[in-house]
Short mmCIF file of C-alpha atoms and ligand atoms in Angstrom, two decimals:
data_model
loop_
_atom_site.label_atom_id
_atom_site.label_comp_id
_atom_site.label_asym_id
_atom_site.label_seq_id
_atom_site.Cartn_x
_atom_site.Cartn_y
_atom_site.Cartn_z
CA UNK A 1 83.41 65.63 86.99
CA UNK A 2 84.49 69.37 86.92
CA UNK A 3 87.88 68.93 89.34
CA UNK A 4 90.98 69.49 87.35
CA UNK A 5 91.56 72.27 85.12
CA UNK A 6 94.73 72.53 83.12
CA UNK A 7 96.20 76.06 82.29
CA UNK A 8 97.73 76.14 78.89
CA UNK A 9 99.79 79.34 78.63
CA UNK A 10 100.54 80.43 74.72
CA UNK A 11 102.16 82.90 72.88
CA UNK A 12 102.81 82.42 68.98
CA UNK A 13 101.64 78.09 69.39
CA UNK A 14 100.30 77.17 66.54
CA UNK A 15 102.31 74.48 65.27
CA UNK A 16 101.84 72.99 68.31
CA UNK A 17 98.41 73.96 70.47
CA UNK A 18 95.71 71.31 68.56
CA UNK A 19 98.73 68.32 68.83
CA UNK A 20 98.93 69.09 72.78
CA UNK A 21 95.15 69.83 73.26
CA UNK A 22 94.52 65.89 71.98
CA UNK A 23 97.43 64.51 73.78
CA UNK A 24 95.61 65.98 77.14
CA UNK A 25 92.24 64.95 76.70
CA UNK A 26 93.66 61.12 75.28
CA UNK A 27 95.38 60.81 78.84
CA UNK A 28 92.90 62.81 80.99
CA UNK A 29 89.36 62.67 79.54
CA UNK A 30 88.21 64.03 82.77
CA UNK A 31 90.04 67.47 82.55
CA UNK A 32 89.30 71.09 81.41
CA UNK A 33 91.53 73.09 79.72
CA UNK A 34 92.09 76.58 80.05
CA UNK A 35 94.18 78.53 77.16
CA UNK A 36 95.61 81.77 77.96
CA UNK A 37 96.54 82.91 75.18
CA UNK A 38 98.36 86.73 75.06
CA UNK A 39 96.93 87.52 71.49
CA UNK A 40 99.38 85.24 69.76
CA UNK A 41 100.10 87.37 66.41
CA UNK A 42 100.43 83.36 64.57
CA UNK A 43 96.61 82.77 64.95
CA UNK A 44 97.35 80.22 67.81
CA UNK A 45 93.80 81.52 69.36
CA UNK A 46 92.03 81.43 66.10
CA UNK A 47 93.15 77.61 66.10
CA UNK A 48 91.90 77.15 69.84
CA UNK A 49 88.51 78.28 68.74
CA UNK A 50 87.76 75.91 65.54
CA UNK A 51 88.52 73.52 68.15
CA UNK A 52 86.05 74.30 70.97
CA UNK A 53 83.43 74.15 68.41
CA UNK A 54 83.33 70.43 68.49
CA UNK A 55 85.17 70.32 72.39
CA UNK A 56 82.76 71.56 75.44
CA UNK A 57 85.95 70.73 77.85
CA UNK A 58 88.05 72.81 76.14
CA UNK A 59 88.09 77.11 76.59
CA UNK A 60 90.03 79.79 76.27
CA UNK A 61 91.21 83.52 77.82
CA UNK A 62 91.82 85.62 75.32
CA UNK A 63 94.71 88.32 76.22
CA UNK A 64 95.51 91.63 75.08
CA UNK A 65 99.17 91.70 74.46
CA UNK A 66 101.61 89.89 75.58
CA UNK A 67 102.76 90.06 79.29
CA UNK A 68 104.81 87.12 79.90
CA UNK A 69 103.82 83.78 81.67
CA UNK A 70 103.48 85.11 84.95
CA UNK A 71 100.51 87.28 84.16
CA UNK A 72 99.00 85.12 82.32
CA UNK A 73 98.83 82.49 84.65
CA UNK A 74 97.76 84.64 87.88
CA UNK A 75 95.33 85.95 85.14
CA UNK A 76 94.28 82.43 84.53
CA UNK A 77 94.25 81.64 88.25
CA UNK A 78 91.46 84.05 88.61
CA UNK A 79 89.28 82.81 86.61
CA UNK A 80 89.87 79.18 87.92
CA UNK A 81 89.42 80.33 91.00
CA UNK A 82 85.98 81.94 90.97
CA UNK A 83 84.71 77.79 89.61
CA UNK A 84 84.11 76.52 93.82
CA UNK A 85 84.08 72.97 91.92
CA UNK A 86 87.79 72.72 90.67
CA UNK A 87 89.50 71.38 92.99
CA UNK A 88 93.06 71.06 91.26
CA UNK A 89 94.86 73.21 88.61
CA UNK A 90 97.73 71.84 86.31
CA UNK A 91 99.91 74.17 84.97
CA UNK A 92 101.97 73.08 81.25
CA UNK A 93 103.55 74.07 78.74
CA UNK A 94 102.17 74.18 75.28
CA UNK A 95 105.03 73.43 72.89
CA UNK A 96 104.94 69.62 73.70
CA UNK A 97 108.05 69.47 75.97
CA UNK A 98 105.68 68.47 78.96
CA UNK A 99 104.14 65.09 78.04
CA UNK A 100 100.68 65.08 78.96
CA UNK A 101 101.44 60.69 79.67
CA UNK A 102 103.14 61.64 82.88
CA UNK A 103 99.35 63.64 84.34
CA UNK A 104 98.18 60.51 85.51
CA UNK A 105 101.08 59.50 87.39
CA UNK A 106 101.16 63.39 88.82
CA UNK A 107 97.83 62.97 89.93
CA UNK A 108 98.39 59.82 91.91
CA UNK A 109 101.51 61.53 93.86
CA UNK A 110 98.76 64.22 94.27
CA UNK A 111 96.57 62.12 96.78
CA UNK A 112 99.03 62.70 100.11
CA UNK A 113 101.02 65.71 98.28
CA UNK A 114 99.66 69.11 97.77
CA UNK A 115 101.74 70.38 94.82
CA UNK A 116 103.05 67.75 92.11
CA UNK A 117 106.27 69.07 90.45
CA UNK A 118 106.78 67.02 86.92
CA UNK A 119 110.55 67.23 87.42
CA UNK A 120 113.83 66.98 85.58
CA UNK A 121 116.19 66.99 88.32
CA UNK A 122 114.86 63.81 91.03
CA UNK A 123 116.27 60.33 90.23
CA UNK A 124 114.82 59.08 86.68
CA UNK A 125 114.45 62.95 85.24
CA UNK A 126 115.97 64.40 82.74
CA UNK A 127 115.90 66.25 79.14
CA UNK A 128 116.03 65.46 75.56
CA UNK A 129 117.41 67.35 72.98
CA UNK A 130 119.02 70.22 74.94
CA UNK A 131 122.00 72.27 73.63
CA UNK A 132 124.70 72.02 76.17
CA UNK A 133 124.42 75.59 77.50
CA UNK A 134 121.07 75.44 78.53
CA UNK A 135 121.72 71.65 80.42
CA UNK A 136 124.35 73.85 82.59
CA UNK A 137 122.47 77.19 82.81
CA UNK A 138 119.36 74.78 83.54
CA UNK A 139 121.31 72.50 86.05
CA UNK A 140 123.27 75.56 88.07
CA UNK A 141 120.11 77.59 87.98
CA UNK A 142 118.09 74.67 90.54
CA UNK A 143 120.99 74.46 92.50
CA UNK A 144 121.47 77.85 93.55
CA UNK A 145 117.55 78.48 93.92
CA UNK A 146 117.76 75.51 96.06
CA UNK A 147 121.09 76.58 98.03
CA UNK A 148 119.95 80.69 98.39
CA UNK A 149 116.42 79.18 99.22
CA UNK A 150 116.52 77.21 101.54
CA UNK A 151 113.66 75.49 99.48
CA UNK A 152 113.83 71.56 99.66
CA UNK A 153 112.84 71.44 95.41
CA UNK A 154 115.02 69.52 92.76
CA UNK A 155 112.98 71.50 89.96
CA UNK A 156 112.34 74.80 91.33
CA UNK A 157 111.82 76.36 87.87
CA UNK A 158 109.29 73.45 86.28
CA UNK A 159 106.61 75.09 84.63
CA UNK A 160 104.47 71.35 84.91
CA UNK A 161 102.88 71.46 88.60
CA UNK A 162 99.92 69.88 89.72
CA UNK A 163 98.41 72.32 92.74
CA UNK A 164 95.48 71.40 94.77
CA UNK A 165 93.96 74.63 94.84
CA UNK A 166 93.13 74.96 98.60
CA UNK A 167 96.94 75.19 98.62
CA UNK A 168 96.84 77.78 95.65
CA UNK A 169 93.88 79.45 97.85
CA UNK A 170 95.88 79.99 101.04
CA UNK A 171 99.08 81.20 99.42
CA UNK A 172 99.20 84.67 98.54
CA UNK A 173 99.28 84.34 94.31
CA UNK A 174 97.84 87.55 93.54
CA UNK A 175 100.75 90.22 93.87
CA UNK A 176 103.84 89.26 92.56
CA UNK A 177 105.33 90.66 89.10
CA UNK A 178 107.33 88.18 87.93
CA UNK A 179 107.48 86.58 84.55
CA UNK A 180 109.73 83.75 83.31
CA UNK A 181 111.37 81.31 85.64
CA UNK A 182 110.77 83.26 88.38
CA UNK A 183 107.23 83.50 88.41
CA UNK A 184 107.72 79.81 88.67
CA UNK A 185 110.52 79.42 91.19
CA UNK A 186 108.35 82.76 93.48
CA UNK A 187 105.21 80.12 93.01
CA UNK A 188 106.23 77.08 94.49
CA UNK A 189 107.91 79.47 97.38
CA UNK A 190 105.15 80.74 98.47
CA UNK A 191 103.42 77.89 98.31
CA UNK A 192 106.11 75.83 100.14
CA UNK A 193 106.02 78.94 102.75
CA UNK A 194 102.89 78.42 103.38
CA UNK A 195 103.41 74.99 104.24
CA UNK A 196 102.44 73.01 101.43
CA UNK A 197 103.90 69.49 100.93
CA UNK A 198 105.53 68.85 97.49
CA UNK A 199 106.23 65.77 95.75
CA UNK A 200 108.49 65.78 92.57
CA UNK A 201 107.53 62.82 89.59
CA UNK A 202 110.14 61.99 87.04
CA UNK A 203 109.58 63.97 83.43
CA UNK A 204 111.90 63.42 80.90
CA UNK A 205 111.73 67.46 79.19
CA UNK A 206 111.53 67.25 74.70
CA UNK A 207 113.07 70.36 73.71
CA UNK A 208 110.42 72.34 71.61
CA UNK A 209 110.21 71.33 67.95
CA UNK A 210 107.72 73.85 66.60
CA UNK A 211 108.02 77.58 67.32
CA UNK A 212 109.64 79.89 68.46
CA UNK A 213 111.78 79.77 72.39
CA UNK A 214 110.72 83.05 74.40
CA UNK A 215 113.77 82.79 76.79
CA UNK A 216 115.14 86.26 76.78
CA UNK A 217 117.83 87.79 78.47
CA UNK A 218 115.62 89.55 80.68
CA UNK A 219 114.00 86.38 81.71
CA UNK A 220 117.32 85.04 82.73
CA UNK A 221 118.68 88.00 84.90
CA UNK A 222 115.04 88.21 86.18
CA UNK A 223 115.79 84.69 87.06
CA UNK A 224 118.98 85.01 88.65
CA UNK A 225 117.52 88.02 91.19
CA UNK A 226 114.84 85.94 92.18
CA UNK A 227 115.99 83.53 94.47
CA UNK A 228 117.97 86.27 96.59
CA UNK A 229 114.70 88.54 96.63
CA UNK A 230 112.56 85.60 97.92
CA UNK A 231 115.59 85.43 100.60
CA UNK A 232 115.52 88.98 101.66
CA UNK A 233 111.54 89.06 101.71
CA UNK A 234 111.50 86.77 104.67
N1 GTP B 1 100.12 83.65 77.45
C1 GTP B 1 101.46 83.68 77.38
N2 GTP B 1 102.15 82.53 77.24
C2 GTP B 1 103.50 82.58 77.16
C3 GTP B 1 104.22 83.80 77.23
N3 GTP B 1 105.56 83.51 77.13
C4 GTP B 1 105.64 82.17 77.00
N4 GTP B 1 104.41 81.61 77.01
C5 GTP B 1 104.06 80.19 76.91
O1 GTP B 1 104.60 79.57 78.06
C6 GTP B 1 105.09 78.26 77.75
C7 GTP B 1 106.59 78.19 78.09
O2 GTP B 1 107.31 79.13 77.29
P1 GTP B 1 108.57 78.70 76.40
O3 GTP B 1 108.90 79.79 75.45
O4 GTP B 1 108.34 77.37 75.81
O5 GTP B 1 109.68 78.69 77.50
P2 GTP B 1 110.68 77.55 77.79
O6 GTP B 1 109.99 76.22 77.78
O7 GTP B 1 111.38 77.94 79.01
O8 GTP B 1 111.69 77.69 76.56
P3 GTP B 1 111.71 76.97 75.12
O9 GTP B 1 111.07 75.66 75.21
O10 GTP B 1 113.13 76.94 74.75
O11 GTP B 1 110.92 77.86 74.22
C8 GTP B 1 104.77 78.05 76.27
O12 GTP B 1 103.55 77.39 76.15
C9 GTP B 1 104.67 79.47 75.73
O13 GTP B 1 103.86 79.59 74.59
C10 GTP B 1 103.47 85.02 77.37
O14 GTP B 1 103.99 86.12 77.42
N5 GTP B 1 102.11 84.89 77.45
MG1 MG B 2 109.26 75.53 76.11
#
């Protein structure tokens, strides 16, 4: 069955893309994944293709440069989109802080919701392994997209969401420029606009081990703006 495709974004993963590629298909045989990889100068795509040698489910979008995780993913999205027989898209992270056990549980909360978060911040979430600066910055950041929002989401900046993608279909994905968290946060917004119901299913986040963190401080401020720009928009 050809219904769930999972969107592996990458840039500069490859101590960690063949680890989380296995963990994936182990939980959900059933899947495709998609990586999007933004020409990784560490060989991470290189790695992705000795792999789909031996793996039919397994394919990947090969990038010119990088341009940040929003791009890729609406990039991504495209694709996906133009396959009438997926019928759900899961969107992860590929440095192992998202652990692919919890899919299964996401895609059971995904029978009466249309968007799954995987989330840190409803009862029984949580991280490991975070410095205490980015718990706060984290923490704050949820509550004020939440508060200047209006938006009813513990984990508005999750990058792990399960979409049905009649709900991606109806929102309007294709013209925003946003990268980090706010791609993310500007996401589940116009999705939730749109009315789409969301459910949230307790992750506990692993703080990368392998590679490099592509937080920046543009990602941050871009971050901070976004909330009060999906405010003003409406
Ligand atoms: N294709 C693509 N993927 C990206 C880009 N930036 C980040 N990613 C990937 O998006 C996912 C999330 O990025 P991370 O750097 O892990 O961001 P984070 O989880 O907020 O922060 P850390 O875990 O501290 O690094 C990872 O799989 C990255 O490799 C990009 O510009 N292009
Ligand atoms: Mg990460």
């Amino acid at each position: 069955m050809n219904s769930l495709t999972v969107i592996l974004p990458t840039y500069n993963e490859s101590g960690n893309i063949a680890t989380i590629i296995e963990r994936i298909f182990q939980h959900v045989p059933e899947a495709q994944v998609l990586v999007v990889d933004d020409n990784s100068p560490d060989g991470t795509a290189s790695i992705v293709e000795k792999i789909m040698q031996s793996e039919p489910r397994l394919r990947l979008l090969k990038r010119a440069g990088k341009e940040g995780l929003g791009k890729a993913y609406l990039h991504a999205f495209s694709e996906v989109l133009k396959d009438q027989s997926v019928q759900r898209i899961l969107m992860m992270d590929a440095d192992l802080s998202h652990d692919p056990s919890y899919i299964q549980a996401m895609i059971r909360a995904n029978t009466d919701a249309d968007v799954v978060i995987g989330s840190r911040y409803c009862a029984g979430g949580g991280t490991q392994g975070w410095k205490p600066w980015r718990k706060l910055l984290s923490g704050f950041a949820n509550r004020y997209c939440r508060t200047i929002t209006g938006m009813p989401i513990y984990d508005a900046t999750a990058g792990f969401i399960l979409i049905k993608v009649d709900a991606l279909r109806s929102a309007d994905i294709s013209s925003f420029d946003a990268s980090g968290y706010a791609f993310l946060m500007e996401l589940k917004y116009r999705l939730w606009r749109r009315g789409a119901h969301f459910a949230e299913v307790p992750i506990i986040f692993v703080e990368r081990r392998e590679g490099q963190s592509k937080i920046s401080k543009h990602i941050i401020l871009e971050g901070v703006l976004a909330p009060w720009k999906m405010r003003l928009r409406r």
